[in-house]
Amino acid sequence: MMTTEQETFDALIAAEQRIEPRDWMPDAYRRTLIRQISQHAHSEIIGMQPEGNWITRAPSLKRKAILMAKVQDEAGHGLYLYSAAQTLGITRDEMTAQLIEGRAKYSSIFNYPTPTWADMGAIGWLVDGAAICNQVPLCRASYGPYGRAMVRICKEESFHQRQGFEILLALMQGTDAQRQMAQDAVDRWYWPSLMMFGPPDDQSPNSAQSMAWKIKRFSNDELRQRFIGMLVPQAEVLGVTLPDPELRWDEEAGRWHTSEIDWTEFHEVLAGRGPMNAERIRARRDAHEDGAWVREAAAAYAARTASHAAAAAGAAEVA
Ligand SMILES: [Fe+2]
Ligand SMILES: [Fe+2]
């Protein structure tokens, strides 16, 4: 009996094996991955902006070096992920065009402003913290290049989370004004970080298919619960208050009880009406345009090197 391509694919997924670029895969699986991985790559690259904003104003040389390393890591994450998406048959140019023409999505969290130094702490602690909860299970994603990229990314994300925590800890041990600044940043980033896990499970239409394909391993709500469980003891160590008066462990239900999340805000920001959407895309487009000469020079150099190599090969043949 002949095995169909679909059956081979299904068997690989069922056996927890990886799908590799040259394997047959259903079109919908390929499209889902291109969308998810490219959005993820865009998020890493756009995510450099809110923090890049503070590199020149970091309060000490040490803080500047740490922040610069962190922002560079995010650029690297973007590059691994663009490369992973390219193995599925989309070009880097197409993905860049989708982003700078405003046709691609990226994580809404990066459409919030970063007015104070404490935002660097809150972003590392909360945003990178949420990213870790989301991304650790993606290390086992069924698509090989994506899963492997996530392994390295997750190692770097743990450093990001720690550096954010440490910024907040230093502020919380400082003056009243510094403590106030830290608390204010936590107040602004807490809810948006919870929204990073996406809509509640009963309103998340694509989740079931992604789980069946073993791209996604846990539901949005499960991951959100896990994240809250991680934050609560850390908030205690920091001495910050998580801005949800209803937050408590519900013994009977075995889960964290929280206030309602304001999803109207989430949808507004997602629809491009967040405080910083236009600015983020403009900055990315300007950077792309300003870098045109670098790409042209690199292409000219590559062409010249190739023609020299060809000429040398020709000369060798004659000799
Ligand atoms: Fe990252
Ligand atoms: Fe990060």
PDB file of C-alpha atoms and ligand atoms in Angstrom:
ATOM      1  CA  MET A   1       0.000   0.000   0.000  1.00  0.00           C
ATOM      2  CA  MET A   2       1.292   3.459  -0.920  1.00  0.00           C
ATOM      3  CA  THR A   3       1.786   5.989   1.840  1.00  0.00           C
ATOM      4  CA  THR A   4       0.627   9.454   0.884  1.00  0.00           C
ATOM      5  CA  GLU A   5       2.674  12.542   1.624  1.00  0.00           C
ATOM      6  CA  GLN A   6       0.005  13.639   4.068  1.00  0.00           C
ATOM      7  CA  GLU A   7       0.269  10.317   5.930  1.00  0.00           C
ATOM      8  CA  THR A   8       4.040  10.615   6.154  1.00  0.00           C
ATOM      9  CA  PHE A   9       3.686  14.148   7.512  1.00  0.00           C
ATOM     10  CA  ASP A  10       1.045  13.086  10.046  1.00  0.00           C
ATOM     11  CA  ALA A  11       3.208  10.182  11.182  1.00  0.00           C
ATOM     12  CA  LEU A  12       6.215  12.450  11.729  1.00  0.00           C
ATOM     13  CA  ILE A  13       4.102  14.847  13.801  1.00  0.00           C
ATOM     14  CA  ALA A  14       2.575  11.999  15.813  1.00  0.00           C
ATOM     15  CA  ALA A  15       6.036  10.574  16.537  1.00  0.00           C
ATOM     16  CA  GLU A  16       7.309  13.971  17.783  1.00  0.00           C
ATOM     17  CA  GLN A  17       9.745  14.100  14.884  1.00  0.00           C
ATOM     18  CA  ARG A  18      10.743  17.312  13.197  1.00  0.00           C
ATOM     19  CA  ILE A  19       9.535  18.573   9.858  1.00  0.00           C
ATOM     20  CA  GLU A  20      12.500  19.883   7.863  1.00  0.00           C
ATOM     21  CA  PRO A  21      12.560  22.395   4.983  1.00  0.00           C
ATOM     22  CA  ARG A  22      12.747  19.779   2.217  1.00  0.00           C
ATOM     23  CA  ASP A  23       9.966  17.595   3.635  1.00  0.00           C
ATOM     24  CA  TRP A  24       6.512  17.702   2.141  1.00  0.00           C
ATOM     25  CA  MET A  25       4.122  19.737   4.312  1.00  0.00           C
ATOM     26  CA  PRO A  26       0.502  20.851   3.922  1.00  0.00           C
ATOM     27  CA  ASP A  27       0.130  24.349   2.467  1.00  0.00           C
ATOM     28  CA  ALA A  28      -1.767  25.566   5.500  1.00  0.00           C
ATOM     29  CA  TYR A  29       1.054  24.395   7.804  1.00  0.00           C
ATOM     30  CA  ARG A  30       3.591  26.255   5.660  1.00  0.00           C
ATOM     31  CA  ARG A  31       1.449  29.426   5.569  1.00  0.00           C
ATOM     32  CA  THR A  32       0.823  29.338   9.317  1.00  0.00           C
ATOM     33  CA  LEU A  33       4.540  29.020  10.006  1.00  0.00           C
ATOM     34  CA  ILE A  34       5.490  31.795   7.580  1.00  0.00           C
ATOM     35  CA  ARG A  35       2.972  34.088   9.262  1.00  0.00           C
ATOM     36  CA  GLN A  36       3.995  33.153  12.800  1.00  0.00           C
ATOM     37  CA  ILE A  37       7.773  33.152  12.291  1.00  0.00           C
ATOM     38  CA  SER A  38       7.834  36.373  10.261  1.00  0.00           C
ATOM     39  CA  GLN A  39       5.614  38.136  12.816  1.00  0.00           C
ATOM     40  CA  HIS A  40       7.932  36.867  15.500  1.00  0.00           C
ATOM     41  CA  ALA A  41      10.995  38.176  13.589  1.00  0.00           C
ATOM     42  CA  HIS A  42       9.329  41.568  13.072  1.00  0.00           C
ATOM     43  CA  SER A  43       8.577  41.740  16.805  1.00  0.00           C
ATOM     44  CA  GLU A  44      12.235  41.198  17.669  1.00  0.00           C
ATOM     45  CA  ILE A  45      13.337  43.936  15.274  1.00  0.00           C
ATOM     46  CA  ILE A  46      10.643  46.474  16.188  1.00  0.00           C
ATOM     47  CA  GLY A  47      11.253  45.542  19.835  1.00  0.00           C
ATOM     48  CA  MET A  48      14.708  47.092  19.571  1.00  0.00           C
ATOM     49  CA  GLN A  49      13.178  50.566  19.343  1.00  0.00           C
ATOM     50  CA  PRO A  50      11.560  51.172  22.738  1.00  0.00           C
ATOM     51  CA  GLU A  51      14.817  50.163  24.450  1.00  0.00           C
ATOM     52  CA  GLY A  52      17.184  51.608  21.850  1.00  0.00           C
ATOM     53  CA  ASN A  53      15.573  54.868  22.910  1.00  0.00           C
ATOM     54  CA  TRP A  54      17.462  54.626  26.233  1.00  0.00           C
ATOM     55  CA  ILE A  55      20.948  53.528  25.148  1.00  0.00           C
ATOM     56  CA  THR A  56      22.324  57.069  24.993  1.00  0.00           C
ATOM     57  CA  ARG A  57      20.659  57.973  28.281  1.00  0.00           C
ATOM     58  CA  ALA A  58      21.433  54.906  30.417  1.00  0.00           C
ATOM     59  CA  PRO A  59      22.391  56.059  33.930  1.00  0.00           C
ATOM     60  CA  SER A  60      25.908  54.525  33.958  1.00  0.00           C
ATOM     61  CA  LEU A  61      28.488  52.955  31.674  1.00  0.00           C
ATOM     62  CA  LYS A  62      27.668  49.523  33.069  1.00  0.00           C
ATOM     63  CA  ARG A  63      23.934  49.967  32.415  1.00  0.00           C
ATOM     64  CA  LYS A  64      24.663  51.218  28.924  1.00  0.00           C
ATOM     65  CA  ALA A  65      26.840  48.192  28.096  1.00  0.00           C
ATOM     66  CA  ILE A  66      24.183  45.785  29.387  1.00  0.00           C
ATOM     67  CA  LEU A  67      21.359  47.502  27.534  1.00  0.00           C
ATOM     68  CA  MET A  68      23.345  47.651  24.310  1.00  0.00           C
ATOM     69  CA  ALA A  69      24.080  43.916  24.537  1.00  0.00           C
ATOM     70  CA  LYS A  70      20.405  43.224  25.135  1.00  0.00           C
ATOM     71  CA  VAL A  71      19.229  45.283  22.176  1.00  0.00           C
ATOM     72  CA  GLN A  72      21.843  43.622  19.954  1.00  0.00           C
ATOM     73  CA  ASP A  73      20.567  40.219  21.081  1.00  0.00           C
ATOM     74  CA  GLU A  74      17.117  41.212  19.836  1.00  0.00           C
ATOM     75  CA  ALA A  75      18.586  42.051  16.427  1.00  0.00           C
ATOM     76  CA  GLY A  76      20.163  38.585  16.393  1.00  0.00           C
ATOM     77  CA  HIS A  77      16.813  36.988  17.279  1.00  0.00           C
ATOM     78  CA  GLY A  78      15.229  38.792  14.357  1.00  0.00           C
ATOM     79  CA  LEU A  79      17.919  37.473  12.031  1.00  0.00           C
ATOM     80  CA  TYR A  80      17.664  33.826  13.147  1.00  0.00           C
ATOM     81  CA  LEU A  81      13.918  34.015  12.717  1.00  0.00           C
ATOM     82  CA  TYR A  82      13.993  35.673   9.292  1.00  0.00           C
ATOM     83  CA  SER A  83      16.377  32.900   8.237  1.00  0.00           C
ATOM     84  CA  ALA A  84      14.029  30.233   9.601  1.00  0.00           C
ATOM     85  CA  ALA A  85      11.107  31.799   7.710  1.00  0.00           C
ATOM     86  CA  GLN A  86      13.172  31.900   4.496  1.00  0.00           C
ATOM     87  CA  THR A  87      13.485  28.099   4.578  1.00  0.00           C
ATOM     88  CA  LEU A  88       9.722  28.018   3.970  1.00  0.00           C
ATOM     89  CA  GLY A  89       9.974  29.874   0.668  1.00  0.00           C
ATOM     90  CA  ILE A  90       9.473  33.542   1.502  1.00  0.00           C
ATOM     91  CA  THR A  91      12.291  36.022   0.850  1.00  0.00           C
ATOM     92  CA  ARG A  92      13.759  38.454   3.306  1.00  0.00           C
ATOM     93  CA  ASP A  93      12.858  41.299   0.924  1.00  0.00           C
ATOM     94  CA  GLU A  94       9.204  40.265   0.912  1.00  0.00           C
ATOM     95  CA  MET A  95       9.105  40.147   4.693  1.00  0.00           C
ATOM     96  CA  THR A  96      10.795  43.530   5.003  1.00  0.00           C
ATOM     97  CA  ALA A  97       8.363  45.037   2.493  1.00  0.00           C
ATOM     98  CA  GLN A  98       5.402  43.636   4.441  1.00  0.00           C
ATOM     99  CA  LEU A  99       6.731  45.247   7.606  1.00  0.00           C
ATOM    100  CA  ILE A 100       7.652  48.698   6.330  1.00  0.00           C
ATOM    101  CA  GLU A 101       4.488  48.987   4.265  1.00  0.00           C
ATOM    102  CA  GLY A 102       2.443  48.280   7.391  1.00  0.00           C
ATOM    103  CA  ARG A 103       1.016  45.009   6.043  1.00  0.00           C
ATOM    104  CA  ALA A 104       2.609  42.748   8.657  1.00  0.00           C
ATOM    105  CA  LYS A 105       1.746  42.342  12.313  1.00  0.00           C
ATOM    106  CA  TYR A 106       4.197  42.351  15.160  1.00  0.00           C
ATOM    107  CA  SER A 107       3.694  42.133  18.900  1.00  0.00           C
ATOM    108  CA  SER A 108       1.512  45.038  20.078  1.00  0.00           C
ATOM    109  CA  ILE A 109       3.587  45.382  23.208  1.00  0.00           C
ATOM    110  CA  PHE A 110       6.161  47.413  21.299  1.00  0.00           C
ATOM    111  CA  ASN A 111       3.639  50.107  20.485  1.00  0.00           C
ATOM    112  CA  TYR A 112       3.811  51.533  23.993  1.00  0.00           C
ATOM    113  CA  PRO A 113       6.190  54.399  24.835  1.00  0.00           C
ATOM    114  CA  THR A 114       9.176  54.186  27.205  1.00  0.00           C
ATOM    115  CA  PRO A 115       9.233  57.535  29.034  1.00  0.00           C
ATOM    116  CA  THR A 116      11.475  56.586  32.005  1.00  0.00           C
ATOM    117  CA  TRP A 117      14.553  54.502  32.788  1.00  0.00           C
ATOM    118  CA  ALA A 118      12.372  52.210  34.904  1.00  0.00           C
ATOM    119  CA  ASP A 119      10.679  51.134  31.670  1.00  0.00           C
ATOM    120  CA  MET A 120      13.909  49.288  30.823  1.00  0.00           C
ATOM    121  CA  GLY A 121      13.456  47.319  34.027  1.00  0.00           C
ATOM    122  CA  ALA A 122       9.764  46.663  33.488  1.00  0.00           C
ATOM    123  CA  ILE A 123      10.284  45.600  29.875  1.00  0.00           C
ATOM    124  CA  GLY A 124      13.025  43.147  30.788  1.00  0.00           C
ATOM    125  CA  TRP A 125      11.150  41.729  33.742  1.00  0.00           C
ATOM    126  CA  LEU A 126       7.642  41.622  32.266  1.00  0.00           C
ATOM    127  CA  VAL A 127       7.953  41.658  28.476  1.00  0.00           C
ATOM    128  CA  ASP A 128      10.986  39.399  28.171  1.00  0.00           C
ATOM    129  CA  GLY A 129       9.529  37.336  31.018  1.00  0.00           C
ATOM    130  CA  ALA A 130       6.305  36.800  29.067  1.00  0.00           C
ATOM    131  CA  ALA A 131       8.356  36.091  25.953  1.00  0.00           C
ATOM    132  CA  ILE A 132      10.176  33.302  27.808  1.00  0.00           C
ATOM    133  CA  CYS A 133       6.915  31.676  28.926  1.00  0.00           C
ATOM    134  CA  ASN A 134       5.702  31.793  25.323  1.00  0.00           C
ATOM    135  CA  GLN A 135       8.934  30.693  23.742  1.00  0.00           C
ATOM    136  CA  VAL A 136      10.252  27.862  25.914  1.00  0.00           C
ATOM    137  CA  PRO A 137       7.542  25.498  24.593  1.00  0.00           C
ATOM    138  CA  LEU A 138       8.365  26.681  21.041  1.00  0.00           C
ATOM    139  CA  CYS A 139      11.793  25.049  21.388  1.00  0.00           C
ATOM    140  CA  ARG A 140       9.853  21.836  20.750  1.00  0.00           C
ATOM    141  CA  ALA A 141       7.904  23.229  17.785  1.00  0.00           C
ATOM    142  CA  SER A 142       7.471  20.611  15.068  1.00  0.00           C
ATOM    143  CA  TYR A 143       9.204  22.711  12.408  1.00  0.00           C
ATOM    144  CA  GLY A 144      12.960  22.077  12.825  1.00  0.00           C
ATOM    145  CA  PRO A 145      14.487  25.462  11.932  1.00  0.00           C
ATOM    146  CA  TYR A 146      11.997  27.313  14.153  1.00  0.00           C
ATOM    147  CA  GLY A 147      12.511  25.051  17.165  1.00  0.00           C
ATOM    148  CA  ARG A 148      16.290  25.217  16.882  1.00  0.00           C
ATOM    149  CA  ALA A 149      16.282  29.018  16.582  1.00  0.00           C
ATOM    150  CA  MET A 150      14.164  29.191  19.737  1.00  0.00           C
ATOM    151  CA  VAL A 151      16.677  27.228  21.806  1.00  0.00           C
ATOM    152  CA  ARG A 152      19.309  29.906  21.433  1.00  0.00           C
ATOM    153  CA  ILE A 153      16.811  32.741  21.702  1.00  0.00           C
ATOM    154  CA  CYS A 154      15.470  31.415  25.003  1.00  0.00           C
ATOM    155  CA  LYS A 155      18.930  31.325  26.571  1.00  0.00           C
ATOM    156  CA  GLU A 156      19.339  34.993  25.741  1.00  0.00           C
ATOM    157  CA  GLU A 157      15.828  35.859  26.899  1.00  0.00           C
ATOM    158  CA  SER A 158      16.620  34.591  30.398  1.00  0.00           C
ATOM    159  CA  PHE A 159      19.481  37.066  30.590  1.00  0.00           C
ATOM    160  CA  HIS A 160      17.091  39.811  29.416  1.00  0.00           C
ATOM    161  CA  GLN A 161      14.598  38.961  32.087  1.00  0.00           C
ATOM    162  CA  ARG A 162      17.262  38.948  34.793  1.00  0.00           C
ATOM    163  CA  GLN A 163      18.716  42.281  33.716  1.00  0.00           C
ATOM    164  CA  GLY A 164      15.227  43.848  33.849  1.00  0.00           C
ATOM    165  CA  PHE A 165      14.580  42.391  37.285  1.00  0.00           C
ATOM    166  CA  GLU A 166      17.912  43.734  38.466  1.00  0.00           C
ATOM    167  CA  ILE A 167      17.201  47.261  37.191  1.00  0.00           C
ATOM    168  CA  LEU A 168      13.918  47.268  39.114  1.00  0.00           C
ATOM    169  CA  LEU A 169      15.595  45.842  42.216  1.00  0.00           C
ATOM    170  CA  ALA A 170      18.189  48.634  42.198  1.00  0.00           C
ATOM    171  CA  LEU A 171      15.450  51.254  41.828  1.00  0.00           C
ATOM    172  CA  MET A 172      13.351  49.677  44.580  1.00  0.00           C
ATOM    173  CA  GLN A 173      16.338  49.904  46.924  1.00  0.00           C
ATOM    174  CA  GLY A 174      16.857  53.556  46.024  1.00  0.00           C
ATOM    175  CA  THR A 175      15.058  56.784  46.895  1.00  0.00           C
ATOM    176  CA  ASP A 176      11.292  57.269  47.199  1.00  0.00           C
ATOM    177  CA  ALA A 177      11.272  58.862  43.756  1.00  0.00           C
ATOM    178  CA  GLN A 178      13.074  55.849  42.279  1.00  0.00           C
ATOM    179  CA  ARG A 179      10.690  53.412  43.951  1.00  0.00           C
ATOM    180  CA  GLN A 180       7.786  55.441  42.621  1.00  0.00           C
ATOM    181  CA  MET A 181       9.261  55.369  39.119  1.00  0.00           C
ATOM    182  CA  ALA A 182       9.681  51.567  39.263  1.00  0.00           C
ATOM    183  CA  GLN A 183       6.117  51.040  40.486  1.00  0.00           C
ATOM    184  CA  ASP A 184       4.750  53.355  37.818  1.00  0.00           C
ATOM    185  CA  ALA A 185       6.532  51.391  35.080  1.00  0.00           C
ATOM    186  CA  VAL A 186       5.212  48.089  36.467  1.00  0.00           C
ATOM    187  CA  ASP A 187       1.705  49.612  36.534  1.00  0.00           C
ATOM    188  CA  ARG A 188       1.952  50.516  32.856  1.00  0.00           C
ATOM    189  CA  TRP A 189       3.517  47.280  31.556  1.00  0.00           C
ATOM    190  CA  TYR A 190       1.723  44.650  33.653  1.00  0.00           C
ATOM    191  CA  TRP A 191      -1.550  44.431  31.711  1.00  0.00           C
ATOM    192  CA  PRO A 192      -0.015  44.730  28.257  1.00  0.00           C
ATOM    193  CA  SER A 193       2.404  41.914  29.189  1.00  0.00           C
ATOM    194  CA  LEU A 194      -0.545  39.669  30.128  1.00  0.00           C
ATOM    195  CA  MET A 195      -2.061  40.468  26.729  1.00  0.00           C
ATOM    196  CA  MET A 196       1.076  39.171  25.009  1.00  0.00           C
ATOM    197  CA  PHE A 197      -0.307  35.643  25.373  1.00  0.00           C
ATOM    198  CA  GLY A 198      -3.148  36.498  23.024  1.00  0.00           C
ATOM    199  CA  PRO A 199      -6.919  36.350  23.465  1.00  0.00           C
ATOM    200  CA  PRO A 200      -8.610  33.947  25.918  1.00  0.00           C
ATOM    201  CA  ASP A 201      -8.759  30.328  24.749  1.00  0.00           C
ATOM    202  CA  ASP A 202     -12.434  30.449  23.816  1.00  0.00           C
ATOM    203  CA  GLN A 203     -11.719  33.362  21.438  1.00  0.00           C
ATOM    204  CA  SER A 204      -8.556  32.037  19.864  1.00  0.00           C
ATOM    205  CA  PRO A 205      -9.655  30.403  16.601  1.00  0.00           C
ATOM    206  CA  ASN A 206      -6.266  29.251  15.261  1.00  0.00           C
ATOM    207  CA  SER A 207      -4.989  27.711  18.472  1.00  0.00           C
ATOM    208  CA  ALA A 208      -6.473  24.224  18.092  1.00  0.00           C
ATOM    209  CA  GLN A 209      -4.923  23.687  14.664  1.00  0.00           C
ATOM    210  CA  SER A 210      -1.528  24.952  15.852  1.00  0.00           C
ATOM    211  CA  MET A 211      -1.697  22.579  18.816  1.00  0.00           C
ATOM    212  CA  ALA A 212      -2.589  19.652  16.521  1.00  0.00           C
ATOM    213  CA  TRP A 213       0.441  20.500  14.369  1.00  0.00           C
ATOM    214  CA  LYS A 214       2.565  20.709  17.522  1.00  0.00           C
ATOM    215  CA  ILE A 215       3.686  24.228  16.735  1.00  0.00           C
ATOM    216  CA  LYS A 216       1.937  25.420  19.882  1.00  0.00           C
ATOM    217  CA  ARG A 217       2.071  23.228  23.001  1.00  0.00           C
ATOM    218  CA  PHE A 218       0.017  25.096  25.590  1.00  0.00           C
ATOM    219  CA  SER A 219      -3.035  27.309  25.298  1.00  0.00           C
ATOM    220  CA  ASN A 220      -2.911  31.098  25.717  1.00  0.00           C
ATOM    221  CA  ASP A 221      -4.633  30.941  29.097  1.00  0.00           C
ATOM    222  CA  GLU A 222      -2.367  28.162  30.372  1.00  0.00           C
ATOM    223  CA  LEU A 223       0.710  30.198  29.503  1.00  0.00           C
ATOM    224  CA  ARG A 224      -0.766  33.353  31.023  1.00  0.00           C
ATOM    225  CA  GLN A 225      -1.424  31.465  34.269  1.00  0.00           C
ATOM    226  CA  ARG A 226       2.117  30.137  34.308  1.00  0.00           C
ATOM    227  CA  PHE A 227       3.464  33.669  33.803  1.00  0.00           C
ATOM    228  CA  ILE A 228       1.436  35.083  36.693  1.00  0.00           C
ATOM    229  CA  GLY A 229       2.693  32.241  38.882  1.00  0.00           C
ATOM    230  CA  MET A 230       6.243  33.242  38.008  1.00  0.00           C
ATOM    231  CA  LEU A 231       5.644  36.953  38.667  1.00  0.00           C
ATOM    232  CA  VAL A 232       3.937  36.835  42.044  1.00  0.00           C
ATOM    233  CA  PRO A 233       6.922  35.654  44.141  1.00  0.00           C
ATOM    234  CA  GLN A 234       9.305  37.879  42.157  1.00  0.00           C
ATOM    235  CA  ALA A 235       7.102  40.933  42.761  1.00  0.00           C
ATOM    236  CA  GLU A 236       7.365  40.160  46.477  1.00  0.00           C
ATOM    237  CA  VAL A 237      11.156  40.107  46.355  1.00  0.00           C
ATOM    238  CA  LEU A 238      11.146  43.382  44.427  1.00  0.00           C
ATOM    239  CA  GLY A 239       8.586  44.993  46.717  1.00  0.00           C
ATOM    240  CA  VAL A 240       6.418  46.132  43.800  1.00  0.00           C
ATOM    241  CA  THR A 241       2.650  45.727  43.670  1.00  0.00           C
ATOM    242  CA  LEU A 242       1.081  44.016  40.667  1.00  0.00           C
ATOM    243  CA  PRO A 243      -1.717  46.417  39.681  1.00  0.00           C
ATOM    244  CA  ASP A 244      -4.632  44.006  40.027  1.00  0.00           C
ATOM    245  CA  PRO A 245      -6.566  44.247  43.303  1.00  0.00           C
ATOM    246  CA  GLU A 246      -8.382  41.001  42.521  1.00  0.00           C
ATOM    247  CA  LEU A 247      -5.263  38.929  41.950  1.00  0.00           C
ATOM    248  CA  ARG A 248      -5.176  35.895  44.256  1.00  0.00           C
ATOM    249  CA  TRP A 249      -4.600  32.159  44.129  1.00  0.00           C
ATOM    250  CA  ASP A 250      -7.936  30.363  43.876  1.00  0.00           C
ATOM    251  CA  GLU A 251      -7.299  27.175  45.817  1.00  0.00           C
ATOM    252  CA  GLU A 252     -10.499  25.477  44.712  1.00  0.00           C
ATOM    253  CA  ALA A 253     -10.075  26.183  40.999  1.00  0.00           C
ATOM    254  CA  GLY A 254      -6.321  25.605  41.203  1.00  0.00           C
ATOM    255  CA  ARG A 255      -5.631  28.768  39.252  1.00  0.00           C
ATOM    256  CA  TRP A 256      -4.908  32.474  39.621  1.00  0.00           C
ATOM    257  CA  HIS A 257      -7.977  34.626  39.853  1.00  0.00           C
ATOM    258  CA  THR A 258      -7.546  37.984  38.075  1.00  0.00           C
ATOM    259  CA  SER A 259      -9.641  40.991  37.086  1.00  0.00           C
ATOM    260  CA  GLU A 260     -11.019  41.087  33.560  1.00  0.00           C
ATOM    261  CA  ILE A 261      -8.421  41.974  30.966  1.00  0.00           C
ATOM    262  CA  ASP A 262      -9.387  45.048  28.938  1.00  0.00           C
ATOM    263  CA  TRP A 263      -9.342  43.480  25.475  1.00  0.00           C
ATOM    264  CA  THR A 264     -10.727  46.606  23.791  1.00  0.00           C
ATOM    265  CA  GLU A 265      -7.349  48.225  24.423  1.00  0.00           C
ATOM    266  CA  PHE A 266      -5.583  45.174  22.996  1.00  0.00           C
ATOM    267  CA  HIS A 267      -7.669  45.294  19.821  1.00  0.00           C
ATOM    268  CA  GLU A 268      -7.129  49.040  19.414  1.00  0.00           C
ATOM    269  CA  VAL A 269      -3.364  48.650  19.629  1.00  0.00           C
ATOM    270  CA  LEU A 270      -3.457  45.589  17.356  1.00  0.00           C
ATOM    271  CA  ALA A 271      -5.464  47.545  14.811  1.00  0.00           C
ATOM    272  CA  GLY A 272      -2.688  50.105  14.621  1.00  0.00           C
ATOM    273  CA  ARG A 273      -4.187  52.692  16.934  1.00  0.00           C
ATOM    274  CA  GLY A 274      -1.718  52.271  19.790  1.00  0.00           C
ATOM    275  CA  PRO A 275       0.326  55.214  21.037  1.00  0.00           C
ATOM    276  CA  MET A 276       3.428  54.400  18.980  1.00  0.00           C
ATOM    277  CA  ASN A 277       2.391  52.292  15.950  1.00  0.00           C
ATOM    278  CA  ALA A 278       3.046  54.896  13.254  1.00  0.00           C
ATOM    279  CA  GLU A 279       6.310  56.004  14.841  1.00  0.00           C
ATOM    280  CA  ARG A 280       7.664  52.422  15.042  1.00  0.00           C
ATOM    281  CA  ILE A 281       7.003  51.736  11.361  1.00  0.00           C
ATOM    282  CA  ARG A 282       8.354  55.117  10.322  1.00  0.00           C
ATOM    283  CA  ALA A 283      11.605  54.506  12.221  1.00  0.00           C
ATOM    284  CA  ARG A 284      11.948  51.037  10.678  1.00  0.00           C
ATOM    285  CA  ARG A 285      11.303  52.372   7.164  1.00  0.00           C
ATOM    286  CA  ASP A 286      13.827  55.199   7.626  1.00  0.00           C
ATOM    287  CA  ALA A 287      16.449  52.726   8.854  1.00  0.00           C
ATOM    288  CA  HIS A 288      15.797  50.535   5.819  1.00  0.00           C
ATOM    289  CA  GLU A 289      16.070  53.469   3.404  1.00  0.00           C
ATOM    290  CA  ASP A 290      19.161  54.869   5.129  1.00  0.00           C
ATOM    291  CA  GLY A 291      20.775  51.447   4.806  1.00  0.00           C
ATOM    292  CA  ALA A 292      20.179  51.148   1.050  1.00  0.00           C
ATOM    293  CA  TRP A 293      23.778  52.129   0.213  1.00  0.00           C
ATOM    294  CA  VAL A 294      25.116  49.404   2.500  1.00  0.00           C
ATOM    295  CA  ARG A 295      23.055  46.752   0.727  1.00  0.00           C
ATOM    296  CA  GLU A 296      24.091  48.092  -2.684  1.00  0.00           C
ATOM    297  CA  ALA A 297      27.767  48.140  -1.716  1.00  0.00           C
ATOM    298  CA  ALA A 298      27.551  44.591  -0.320  1.00  0.00           C
ATOM    299  CA  ALA A 299      25.859  43.355  -3.504  1.00  0.00           C
ATOM    300  CA  ALA A 300      28.450  45.102  -5.717  1.00  0.00           C
ATOM    301  CA  TYR A 301      31.269  43.620  -3.655  1.00  0.00           C
ATOM    302  CA  ALA A 302      29.759  40.124  -3.855  1.00  0.00           C
ATOM    303  CA  ALA A 303      29.354  40.439  -7.635  1.00  0.00           C
ATOM    304  CA  ARG A 304      32.949  41.630  -8.063  1.00  0.00           C
ATOM    305  CA  THR A 305      34.345  38.851  -5.864  1.00  0.00           C
ATOM    306  CA  ALA A 306      32.332  36.302  -7.867  1.00  0.00           C
ATOM    307  CA  SER A 307      33.594  37.641 -11.205  1.00  0.00           C
ATOM    308  CA  HIS A 308      37.213  37.642  -9.940  1.00  0.00           C
ATOM    309  CA  ALA A 309      36.780  34.047  -8.798  1.00  0.00           C
ATOM    310  CA  ALA A 310      35.342  33.120 -12.202  1.00  0.00           C
ATOM    311  CA  ALA A 311      38.232  34.866 -13.996  1.00  0.00           C
ATOM    312  CA  ALA A 312      40.764  33.077 -11.781  1.00  0.00           C
ATOM    313  CA  ALA A 313      39.092  29.738 -12.497  1.00  0.00           C
ATOM    314  CA  GLY A 314      39.191  30.524 -16.239  1.00  0.00           C
ATOM    315  CA  ALA A 315      42.910  31.407 -16.049  1.00  0.00           C
ATOM    316  CA  ALA A 316      43.629  28.167 -14.201  1.00  0.00           C
ATOM    317  CA  GLU A 317      41.908  26.189 -16.960  1.00  0.00           C
ATOM    318  CA  VAL A 318      43.983  27.902 -19.692  1.00  0.00           C
ATOM    319  CA  ALA A 319      47.186  27.205 -17.758  1.00  0.00           C
TER     320      ALA A 319
HETATM  321 FE    FE B   1      14.157  38.467  21.728  1.00  0.00          FE
HETATM  322 FE    FE B   2      14.511  39.719  24.812  1.00  0.00          FE
END
